[in-house]
Amino acid sequence: MSQGKVYLVGAGPGAEKLITVRGLECLRMADVIVYDRLANPRLLRFAKPEAEFVFCGKLPKHHTLRQEAINELLVQKAKEGKTVVRLKGGDPSVFGRVGEEAAELAGQGIEYEIVPGITAGIAASVYAGIPVTHREYGTSFAVVTGHTKTENGRPIVDWASLGGVDTLAFYMGVKNLPYICDSLISHGRHPKTPVALISWGTMGRQQTVQGTLETIVQRVREAGLKNPAITLVGDIVSLRDQIQWFEKKPLFGRRILVARTGGEQGNLANALAEQGADVIEYPYFSVRGVENKTTEEMMVRSGEYERILFTSPESAAFFFEAYRQSGKDIREITPAFYTLSRRTKRKLQEMGFVSEQTEPFSAEGKWLIIGEVSILNDREKYETKWGPCDVMAVYKKEECREYNMNMVRLLREEGVDTVIFPSAASVGTLVRSLEQAGFDPRTVLSAASLICMGEKTAKAIQEAGYTVNRMAASPTLASLLSCLTFEKINV
């Protein structure tokens, strides 16, 4: 067996798009992903469906896996011939213990690569409107640990040597903030020196508290701010009032759950995140094409039908991919195309096909209804609605279990203030998935504002026993964003 390789990857400061291109490449090819609590779990959806996941999240006084066990795991999986990604929040070389892991791999003769990430001290700061250097405010910058493995946890720092550094960034120093402030003042920093603490930087839940060395401790206590946090000290902090940008986004501070039904990448979550929201997509699925003798036979006969109904965007994509691979001439397909949703209609338009979005109707001639494997159990239902038909499964949908488990964890820890249902089907899918995860749906749906896109979806929400708070004026992204921006939520 050939030996594998380990990639020690920085996931960035929190926002999923701040991972590097190389980091994303490594995630996509990994057989095993060993990930931390501070690595955005949304990144896990880029992994292969068959990848193995190991969570080694660390909380104060509680480690899922000790560092020694993590080192042993990386070596073991690489010796099994696996491609392993060790996914760490921020940059792995900035208080990320990558040196210890790399040394262990090197000692065991394991090939490895260190992939840098954007460190929180820089990213969280600039997302709070504070650049770490500026020609007029600070031309030097230092990062300092805010806690250590000592008995009292206080950082062991040569405080006098920090006196000549304009801007200081302390990592994870909330607990030791009084000691840090007192030490800086006693070693020459003016008590009026500006200070800012940024918790969960670059995320929609980002929280920033400002003060000075003599006032910041009390202000942080009043705000209830906790780790993970960056403490910035220096005159440059005063720039925040002038150039802060992220916290001014229209949906900043909102925590939104988007209920999903399919596996195709949508643009809704990205659009909400662009407006500053923290977004949870749940449940999430991976999709893959299916091939069997029956499907191949129906593919050959597809031109014999009067109408073809595509039940999802994925059904269109996989059908035409299978048709292309069959070697048949696409011009032999003569039936009219129908869809059940605007998303599927748009998918066909992107591929160069005209379709009609329609409600069920019966007519002379036979339908070919194309969808996911579960459609094979629904033939009778479709015949009742659409008349004589054949059903054809072109893809299989599977739950992304590790990703979904992490989304449920976030729901338990943080909750959401808004739930968006893009379709009627998303209502039942969300409720069933939460129940299967051992989570009472009422915990989420009764405490959040429920927003839907369309009357059919509103009806499905009401039939499930919940109240619709708002309905987008039209089933479009622009209308939904307008609806969300208009609605005020106490966050």
XYZ file of C-alpha atoms in Angstrom, residues 78-244:
167
model
C -1.606 8.642 6.139
C -0.033 5.211 6.646
C -3.331 3.709 5.472
C -2.713 5.473 2.158
C -5.313 8.186 2.746
C -5.211 11.828 1.667
C -5.761 13.655 4.958
C -6.752 17.276 5.565
C -6.201 18.740 8.999
C -8.573 21.724 8.860
C -7.798 24.501 11.348
C -9.444 27.856 11.942
C -7.451 30.901 10.837
C -3.830 30.254 9.876
C -2.393 26.964 11.170
C 0.936 28.562 12.066
C -0.572 31.332 14.245
C -1.267 29.643 17.588
C -2.512 26.636 15.609
C 0.095 24.106 16.820
C 0.944 23.215 13.249
C 4.614 23.011 14.213
C 3.879 20.110 16.568
C 1.845 18.245 13.979
C 4.360 18.831 11.197
C 7.207 17.670 13.433
C 5.344 14.445 14.218
C 4.666 13.796 10.532
C 8.267 14.536 9.599
C 9.521 12.207 12.329
C 7.312 9.431 10.976
C 8.407 10.015 7.392
C 4.938 11.171 6.303
C 4.710 13.578 3.369
C 2.839 16.769 4.249
C 2.061 20.271 3.026
C 1.194 23.351 5.075
C -1.470 25.516 3.454
C -1.595 29.014 5.023
C -4.866 30.675 5.922
C -5.972 34.220 6.691
C -5.393 34.768 10.382
C -8.151 36.184 12.590
C -5.975 38.971 13.986
C -5.957 40.623 10.578
C -9.318 39.504 9.158
C -11.501 40.103 12.224
C -9.869 43.485 12.695
C -10.511 44.729 9.195
C -14.081 43.344 9.265
C -14.553 45.553 12.321
C -13.205 48.540 10.362
C -9.730 48.523 11.893
C -6.703 47.993 9.638
C -3.753 46.653 11.603
C -1.327 49.151 10.031
C -1.715 52.746 8.860
C 0.892 55.345 7.922
C -0.469 57.831 10.447
C -1.573 55.530 13.278
C 0.699 52.516 13.344
C 3.512 51.043 11.275
C 4.196 47.995 13.433
C 1.940 45.115 14.426
C 2.360 42.131 16.758
C 0.244 39.081 17.566
C 0.281 37.790 21.119
C -1.382 34.815 22.764
C -4.022 35.784 25.288
C -3.681 32.597 27.336
C -1.174 29.822 27.969
C -1.016 26.323 29.448
C 0.278 27.692 32.758
C -1.633 27.028 35.979
C -3.362 30.424 35.931
C -3.593 30.578 32.135
C -2.019 34.015 31.964
C 0.125 34.822 28.922
C 3.870 34.716 29.509
C 4.977 37.846 27.680
C 7.938 40.213 27.751
C 5.654 43.189 28.287
C 8.477 45.713 28.050
C 9.375 44.497 24.538
C 5.812 45.223 23.363
C 6.154 48.877 24.297
C 7.566 49.855 20.923
C 4.885 48.063 18.875
C 2.087 50.339 17.670
C -0.731 47.785 17.389
C -1.163 44.598 19.424
C -3.552 41.724 18.709
C -4.207 39.302 21.569
C -5.814 35.971 20.631
C -8.400 34.349 22.919
C -7.718 36.760 25.771
C -11.189 37.527 27.142
C -10.657 35.681 30.435
C -7.276 37.346 30.957
C -8.356 40.793 29.749
C -7.966 42.481 33.185
C -4.424 41.078 33.515
C -3.533 42.122 29.952
C -4.780 45.695 30.436
C -3.079 46.093 33.809
C 0.192 44.721 32.436
C 0.181 47.064 29.447
C -0.543 50.103 31.644
C 2.133 49.163 34.173
C 4.665 48.861 31.344
C 4.010 52.275 29.869
C 0.839 52.169 27.756
C -1.398 55.161 28.409
C -4.680 54.206 30.160
C -6.572 56.102 27.425
C -5.127 53.864 24.672
C -8.021 52.701 22.447
C -8.989 49.024 22.652
C -11.469 46.895 20.680
C -12.569 43.309 21.201
C -14.030 41.465 18.212
C -15.867 38.188 18.815
C -16.667 35.767 15.970
C -14.991 38.104 13.485
C -16.057 37.974 9.800
C -19.275 36.140 10.725
C -22.780 37.569 10.766
C -22.743 37.159 14.565
C -19.643 39.364 14.835
C -19.692 41.515 17.974
C -17.381 44.459 18.584
C -16.873 46.281 21.886
C -14.748 49.444 22.105
C -13.148 51.222 25.017
C -9.740 52.076 26.441
C -7.281 50.160 28.567
C -8.995 51.528 31.674
C -12.625 50.992 30.551
C -12.679 47.967 28.242
C -12.923 45.310 30.975
C -16.187 46.693 32.312
C -17.633 47.220 28.830
C -16.845 43.650 27.809
C -18.521 42.346 30.956
C -21.620 44.453 30.274
C -21.762 43.203 26.674
C -21.293 39.566 27.700
C -18.684 39.105 24.982
C -16.865 35.765 25.017
C -14.215 33.876 23.072
C -13.402 33.322 20.264
C -12.265 36.927 20.244
C -9.418 39.174 19.178
C -8.300 42.056 21.408
C -6.798 44.989 19.489
C -4.794 47.609 21.343
C -3.501 50.806 19.769
C -4.383 54.235 18.422
C -5.377 52.645 15.133
C -8.570 51.374 16.812
C -9.923 54.932 16.579
C -10.306 54.470 12.809
C -13.244 52.119 13.332
C -15.804 54.915 13.657
C -14.719 56.226 10.269
C -14.275 53.119 8.119
C -16.316 50.259 9.584
